[in-house]
GROMACS .gro file of C-alpha atoms in nm:
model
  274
    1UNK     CA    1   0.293   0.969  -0.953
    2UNK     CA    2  -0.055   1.071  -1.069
    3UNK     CA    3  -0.356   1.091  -0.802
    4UNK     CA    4  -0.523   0.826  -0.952
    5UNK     CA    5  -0.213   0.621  -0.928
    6UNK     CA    6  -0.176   0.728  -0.533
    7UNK     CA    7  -0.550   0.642  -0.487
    8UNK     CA    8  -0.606   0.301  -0.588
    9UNK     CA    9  -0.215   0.206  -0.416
   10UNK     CA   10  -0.339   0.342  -0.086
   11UNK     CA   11  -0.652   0.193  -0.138
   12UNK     CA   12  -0.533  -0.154  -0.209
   13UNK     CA   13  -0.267  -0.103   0.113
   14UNK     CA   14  -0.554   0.002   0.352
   15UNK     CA   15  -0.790  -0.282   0.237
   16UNK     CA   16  -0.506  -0.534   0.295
   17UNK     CA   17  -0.414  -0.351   0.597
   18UNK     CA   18  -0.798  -0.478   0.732
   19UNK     CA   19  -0.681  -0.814   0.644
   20UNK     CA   20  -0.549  -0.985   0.992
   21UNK     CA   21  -0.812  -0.822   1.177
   22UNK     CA   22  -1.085  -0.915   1.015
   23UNK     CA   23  -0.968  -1.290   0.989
   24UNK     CA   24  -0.927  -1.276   1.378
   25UNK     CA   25  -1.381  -1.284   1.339
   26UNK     CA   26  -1.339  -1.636   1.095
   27UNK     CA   27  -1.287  -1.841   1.409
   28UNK     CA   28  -1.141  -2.183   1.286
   29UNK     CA   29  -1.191  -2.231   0.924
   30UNK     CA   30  -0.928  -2.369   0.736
   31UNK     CA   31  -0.662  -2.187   0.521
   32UNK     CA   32  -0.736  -2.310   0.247
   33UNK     CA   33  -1.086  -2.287   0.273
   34UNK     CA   34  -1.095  -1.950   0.408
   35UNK     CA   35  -0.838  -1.836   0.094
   36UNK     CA   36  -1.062  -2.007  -0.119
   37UNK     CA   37  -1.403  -1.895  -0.070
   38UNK     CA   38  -1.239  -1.556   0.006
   39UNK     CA   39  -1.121  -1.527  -0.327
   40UNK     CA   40  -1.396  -1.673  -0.520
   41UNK     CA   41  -1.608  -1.415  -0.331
   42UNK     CA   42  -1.367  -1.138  -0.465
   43UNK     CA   43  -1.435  -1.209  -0.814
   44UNK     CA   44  -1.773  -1.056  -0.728
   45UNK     CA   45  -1.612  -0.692  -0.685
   46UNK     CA   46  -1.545  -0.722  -1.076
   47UNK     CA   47  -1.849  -0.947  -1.188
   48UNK     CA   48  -2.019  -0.639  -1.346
   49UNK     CA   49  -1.753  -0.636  -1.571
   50UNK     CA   50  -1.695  -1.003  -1.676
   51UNK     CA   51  -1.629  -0.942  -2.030
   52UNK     CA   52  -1.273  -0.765  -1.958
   53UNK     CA   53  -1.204  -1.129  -1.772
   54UNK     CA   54  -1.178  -1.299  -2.127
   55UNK     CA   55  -0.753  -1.287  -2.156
   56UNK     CA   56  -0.555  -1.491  -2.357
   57UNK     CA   57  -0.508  -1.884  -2.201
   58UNK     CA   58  -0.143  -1.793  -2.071
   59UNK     CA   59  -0.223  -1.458  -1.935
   60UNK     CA   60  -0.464  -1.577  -1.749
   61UNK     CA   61  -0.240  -1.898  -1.620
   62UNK     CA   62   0.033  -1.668  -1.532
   63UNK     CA   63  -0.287  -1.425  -1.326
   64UNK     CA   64  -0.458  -1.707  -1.155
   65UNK     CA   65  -0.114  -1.886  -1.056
   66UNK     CA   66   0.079  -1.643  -0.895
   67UNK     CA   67  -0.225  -1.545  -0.695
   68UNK     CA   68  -0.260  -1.918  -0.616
   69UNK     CA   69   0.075  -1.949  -0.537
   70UNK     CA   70   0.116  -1.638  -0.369
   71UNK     CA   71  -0.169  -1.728  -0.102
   72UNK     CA   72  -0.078  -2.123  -0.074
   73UNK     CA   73   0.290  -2.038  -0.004
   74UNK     CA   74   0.252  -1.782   0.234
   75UNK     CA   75  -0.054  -1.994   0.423
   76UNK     CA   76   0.194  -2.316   0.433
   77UNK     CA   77   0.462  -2.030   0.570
   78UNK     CA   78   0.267  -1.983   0.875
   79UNK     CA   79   0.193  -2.308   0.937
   80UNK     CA   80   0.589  -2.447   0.917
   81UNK     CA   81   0.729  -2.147   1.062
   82UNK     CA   82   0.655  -1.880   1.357
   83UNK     CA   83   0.401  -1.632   1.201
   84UNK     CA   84   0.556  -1.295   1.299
   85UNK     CA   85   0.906  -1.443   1.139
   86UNK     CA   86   0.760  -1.577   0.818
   87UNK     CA   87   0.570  -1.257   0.752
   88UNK     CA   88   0.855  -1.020   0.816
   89UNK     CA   89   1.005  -1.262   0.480
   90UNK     CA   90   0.699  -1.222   0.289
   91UNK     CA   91   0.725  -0.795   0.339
   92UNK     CA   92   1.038  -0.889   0.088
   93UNK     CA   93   0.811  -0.841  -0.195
   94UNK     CA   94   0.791  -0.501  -0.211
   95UNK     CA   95   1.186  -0.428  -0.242
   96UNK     CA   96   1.126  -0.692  -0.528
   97UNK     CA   97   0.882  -0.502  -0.719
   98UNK     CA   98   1.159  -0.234  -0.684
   99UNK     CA   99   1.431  -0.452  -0.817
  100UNK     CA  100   1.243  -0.619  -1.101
  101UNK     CA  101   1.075  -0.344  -1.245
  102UNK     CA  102   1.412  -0.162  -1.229
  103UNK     CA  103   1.516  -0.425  -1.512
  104UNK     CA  104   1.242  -0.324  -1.711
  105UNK     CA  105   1.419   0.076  -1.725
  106UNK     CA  106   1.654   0.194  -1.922
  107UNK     CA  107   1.838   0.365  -1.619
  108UNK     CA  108   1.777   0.032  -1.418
  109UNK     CA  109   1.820   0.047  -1.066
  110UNK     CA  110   1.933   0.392  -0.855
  111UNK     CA  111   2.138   0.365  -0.557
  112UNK     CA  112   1.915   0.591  -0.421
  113UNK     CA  113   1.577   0.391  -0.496
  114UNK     CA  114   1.763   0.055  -0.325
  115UNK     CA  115   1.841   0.256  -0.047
  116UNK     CA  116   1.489   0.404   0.025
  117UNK     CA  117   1.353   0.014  -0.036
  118UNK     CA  118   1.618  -0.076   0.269
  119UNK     CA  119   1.463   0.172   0.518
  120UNK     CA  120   1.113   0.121   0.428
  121UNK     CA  121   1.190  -0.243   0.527
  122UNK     CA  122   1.350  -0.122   0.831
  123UNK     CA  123   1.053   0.022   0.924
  124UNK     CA  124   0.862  -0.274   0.814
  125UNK     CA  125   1.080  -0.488   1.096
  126UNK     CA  126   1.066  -0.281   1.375
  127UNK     CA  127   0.683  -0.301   1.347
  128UNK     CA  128   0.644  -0.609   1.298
  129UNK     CA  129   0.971  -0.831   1.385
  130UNK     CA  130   1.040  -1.066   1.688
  131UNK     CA  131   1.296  -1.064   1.923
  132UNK     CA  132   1.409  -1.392   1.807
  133UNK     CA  133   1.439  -1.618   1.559
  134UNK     CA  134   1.386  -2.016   1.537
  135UNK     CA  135   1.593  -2.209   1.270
  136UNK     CA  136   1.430  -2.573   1.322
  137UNK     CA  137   1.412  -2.784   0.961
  138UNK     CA  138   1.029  -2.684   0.966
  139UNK     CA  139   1.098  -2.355   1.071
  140UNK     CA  140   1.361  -2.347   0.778
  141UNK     CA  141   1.093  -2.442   0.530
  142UNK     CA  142   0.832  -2.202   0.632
  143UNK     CA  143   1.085  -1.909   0.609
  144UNK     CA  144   1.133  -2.053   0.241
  145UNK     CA  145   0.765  -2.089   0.132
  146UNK     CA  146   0.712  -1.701   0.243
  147UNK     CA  147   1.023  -1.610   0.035
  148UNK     CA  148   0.844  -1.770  -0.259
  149UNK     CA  149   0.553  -1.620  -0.161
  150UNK     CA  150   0.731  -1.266  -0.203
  151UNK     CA  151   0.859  -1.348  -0.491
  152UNK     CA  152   0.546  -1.502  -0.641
  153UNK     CA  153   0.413  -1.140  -0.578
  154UNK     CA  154   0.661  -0.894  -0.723
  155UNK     CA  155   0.670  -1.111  -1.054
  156UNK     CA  156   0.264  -1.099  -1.070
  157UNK     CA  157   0.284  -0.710  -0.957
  158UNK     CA  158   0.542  -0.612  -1.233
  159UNK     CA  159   0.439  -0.912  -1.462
  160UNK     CA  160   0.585  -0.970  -1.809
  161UNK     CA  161   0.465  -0.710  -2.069
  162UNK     CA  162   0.361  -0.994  -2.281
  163UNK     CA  163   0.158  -1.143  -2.018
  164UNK     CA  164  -0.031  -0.833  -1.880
  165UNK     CA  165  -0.403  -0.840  -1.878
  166UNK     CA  166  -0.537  -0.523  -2.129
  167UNK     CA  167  -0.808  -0.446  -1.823
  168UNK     CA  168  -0.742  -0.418  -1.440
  169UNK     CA  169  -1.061  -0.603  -1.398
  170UNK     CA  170  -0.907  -0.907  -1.520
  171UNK     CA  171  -0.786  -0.955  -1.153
  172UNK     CA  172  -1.176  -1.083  -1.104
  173UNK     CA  173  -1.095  -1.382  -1.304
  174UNK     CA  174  -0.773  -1.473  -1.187
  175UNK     CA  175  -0.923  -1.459  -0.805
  176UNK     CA  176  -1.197  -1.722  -0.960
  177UNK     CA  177  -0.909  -1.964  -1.073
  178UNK     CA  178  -0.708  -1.911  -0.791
  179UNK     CA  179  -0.989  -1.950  -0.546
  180UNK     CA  180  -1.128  -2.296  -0.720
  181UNK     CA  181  -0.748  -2.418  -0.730
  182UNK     CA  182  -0.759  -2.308  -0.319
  183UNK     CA  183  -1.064  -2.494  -0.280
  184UNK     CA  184  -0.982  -2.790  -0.451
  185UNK     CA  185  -0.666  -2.785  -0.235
  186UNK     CA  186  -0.937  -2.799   0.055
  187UNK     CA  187  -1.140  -3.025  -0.004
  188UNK     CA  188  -0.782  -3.323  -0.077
  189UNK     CA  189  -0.586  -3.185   0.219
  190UNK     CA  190  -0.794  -2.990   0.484
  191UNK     CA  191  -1.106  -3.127   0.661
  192UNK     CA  192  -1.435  -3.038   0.577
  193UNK     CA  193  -1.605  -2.734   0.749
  194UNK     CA  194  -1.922  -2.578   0.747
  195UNK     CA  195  -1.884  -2.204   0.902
  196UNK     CA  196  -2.137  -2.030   1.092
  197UNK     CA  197  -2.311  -1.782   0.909
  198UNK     CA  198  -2.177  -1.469   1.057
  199UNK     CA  199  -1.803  -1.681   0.951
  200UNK     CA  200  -1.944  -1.709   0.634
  201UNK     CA  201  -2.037  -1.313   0.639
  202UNK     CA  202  -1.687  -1.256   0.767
  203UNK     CA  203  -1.539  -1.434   0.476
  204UNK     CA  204  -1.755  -1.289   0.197
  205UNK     CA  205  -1.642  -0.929   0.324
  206UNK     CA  206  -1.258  -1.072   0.347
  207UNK     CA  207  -1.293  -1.145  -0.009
  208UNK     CA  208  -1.479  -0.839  -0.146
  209UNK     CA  209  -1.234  -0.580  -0.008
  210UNK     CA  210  -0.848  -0.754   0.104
  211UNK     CA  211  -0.895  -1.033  -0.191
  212UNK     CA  212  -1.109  -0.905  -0.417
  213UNK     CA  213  -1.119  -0.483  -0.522
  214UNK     CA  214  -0.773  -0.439  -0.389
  215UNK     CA  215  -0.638  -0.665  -0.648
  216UNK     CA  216  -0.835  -0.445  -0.891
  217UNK     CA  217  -0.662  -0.161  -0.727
  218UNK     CA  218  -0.326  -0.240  -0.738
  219UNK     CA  219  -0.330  -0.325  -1.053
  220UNK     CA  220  -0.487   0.007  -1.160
  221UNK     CA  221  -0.201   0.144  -0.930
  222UNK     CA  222   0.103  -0.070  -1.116
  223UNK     CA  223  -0.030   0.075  -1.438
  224UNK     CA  224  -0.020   0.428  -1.350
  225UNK     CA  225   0.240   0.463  -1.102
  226UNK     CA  226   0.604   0.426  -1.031
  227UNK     CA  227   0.704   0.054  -0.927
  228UNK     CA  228   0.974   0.170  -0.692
  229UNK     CA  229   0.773   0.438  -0.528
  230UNK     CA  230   0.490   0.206  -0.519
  231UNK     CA  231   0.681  -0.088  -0.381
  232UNK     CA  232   0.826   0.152  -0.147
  233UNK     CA  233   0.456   0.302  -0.013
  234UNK     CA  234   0.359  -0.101   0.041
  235UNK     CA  235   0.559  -0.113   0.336
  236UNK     CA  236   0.288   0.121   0.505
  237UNK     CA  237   0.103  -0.202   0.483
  238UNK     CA  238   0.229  -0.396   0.788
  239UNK     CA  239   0.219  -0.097   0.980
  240UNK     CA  240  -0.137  -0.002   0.923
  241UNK     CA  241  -0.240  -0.359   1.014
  242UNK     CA  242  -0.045  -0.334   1.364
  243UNK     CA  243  -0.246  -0.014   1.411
  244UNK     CA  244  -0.580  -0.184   1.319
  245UNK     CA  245  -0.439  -0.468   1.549
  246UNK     CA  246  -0.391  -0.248   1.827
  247UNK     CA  247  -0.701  -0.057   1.801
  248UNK     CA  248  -0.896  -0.393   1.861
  249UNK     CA  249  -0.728  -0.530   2.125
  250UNK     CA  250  -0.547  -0.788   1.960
  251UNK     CA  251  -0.187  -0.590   2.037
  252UNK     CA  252  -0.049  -0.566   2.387
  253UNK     CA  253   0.006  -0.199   2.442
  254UNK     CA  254   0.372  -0.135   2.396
  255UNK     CA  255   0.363  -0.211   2.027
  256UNK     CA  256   0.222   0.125   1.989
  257UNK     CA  257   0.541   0.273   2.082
  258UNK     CA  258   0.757   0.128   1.786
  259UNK     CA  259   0.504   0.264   1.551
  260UNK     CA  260   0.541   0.598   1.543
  261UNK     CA  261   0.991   0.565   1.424
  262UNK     CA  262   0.857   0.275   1.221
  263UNK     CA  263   0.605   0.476   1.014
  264UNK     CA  264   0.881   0.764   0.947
  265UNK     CA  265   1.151   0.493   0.813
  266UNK     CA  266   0.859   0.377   0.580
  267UNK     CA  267   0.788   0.802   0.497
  268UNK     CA  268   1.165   0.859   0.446
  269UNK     CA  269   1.206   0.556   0.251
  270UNK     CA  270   0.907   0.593  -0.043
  271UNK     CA  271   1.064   0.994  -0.030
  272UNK     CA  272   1.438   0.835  -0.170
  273UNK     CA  273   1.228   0.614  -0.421
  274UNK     CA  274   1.023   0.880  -0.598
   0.00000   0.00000   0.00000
């Protein structure tokens, strides 16, 4: 891959990496709220360039609804089903990328670049995976919305050819329709709330960097780079947030001792992708 295209994917992965820990300084507000105003907030990091938002009507309905779906599904996930569980489900969605965009190749997919997907998600799980697993009817349906949620993803990361935006900072408008669909989601199912203004501060920067320029970013990234080696690098993500975790507190200390195997699975596996 280029260093442009290693740039903006380790850029996106670090921003989103920032993600659980700076939600931990939201307090109580809503999901759908806090996805919501997040992402309305993130169109900012792409107002200055507006213009590139104008897409065709199902471009930008295919944008704005996987990002909408993407967030609602994987917010429902955590309320139906144990959190560490339904986000070990969701981490499906880079092996995804890997698989869809091999579909797109004329070589389609190497044993080699399914095999490096496998350990990265190894690595993924012994970061971030519990020791056990509930299979209630809720439970059941949570692990299902974060599967869609993955899903929902991969198809708006490799997106049909048709259907990508000619500009990366098209992402700024699809945040804006997702977020108003989020909010509008809020205000007929959540209750309302009025956060404090260092929430609100917490929110706008939530929005600017983990919902708003990464999407920019990984955009850039999909355009320029390889999809498998890409998809492959994403598993970092988990790991880095357990590390950012751990470094505030919010991590009892033994977690820092499957790190260190978990972030070499995730190194050997982007290696077999490339």
């Amino acid at each position: 891959m280029s260093t442009a295209a290693w740039a903006c994917t380790l850029g996106a992965i670090l921003m989103w990496a920032l993600f659980a820990t700076l939600v931990r300084h939201v307090g109580s507000a809503p999901p759908l709220y806090l996805t919501g105003v997040a992402l309305c907030c993130g169109s900012l990091a792409s107002i200055y360039h507006w213009r590139q938002w104008r897409v065709p009507a199902p471009t930008y309905a295919f944008g704005a609804g996987c990002l909408f779906i993407y967030h609602v599904c994987l917010v429902a996930a955590f309320r139906y089903a144990p959190i560490a569980e339904a986000n070990l489900v969701n981490y499906l969605w880079p092996m995804l990328i890997v698989i869809l965009a091999a579909r797109r190749t004329e070589g389609g997919l190497r044993p080699l670049q399914l095999l490096g997907c496998a350990i990265a998600f190894a690595g993924c799980a012994l970061a971030i995976a519990p020791t056990t697993w509930s299979y209630a009817p809720m439970h059941l349906a949570g692990y299902t919305l974060a599967a869609v949620a993955a899903l929902s993803w991969a198809v708006y990361s490799v997106g049909p050819r048709g259907l990508q935006a000619d500009s990366s900072w098209a992402t700024g408008g699809f945040c804006l329709g997702a977020g108003v669909l989020a909010l509008l989601g809020h205000a007929l199912f959540e209750a309302p709330y009025a956060p404090s203004i260092a929430e609100f501060g917490w929110i706008v920067a939530i929005g600017i960097g983990p919902l708003g320029m990464s999407f920019v970013l990984w955009n850039r990234a999909m355009r320029l780079g390889s999809a498998s080696t890409i998809g492959s690098l994403s598993y970092l993500t988990p790991i880095l947030s357990t590390l950012a975790l751990a470094w505030a507190g919010a991590i009892p200390e033994g977690a820092w001792l499957r790190l260190g195997p978990a972030l070499l699975l995730v190194i050997a596996g982007v290696r077999l992708t490339r």
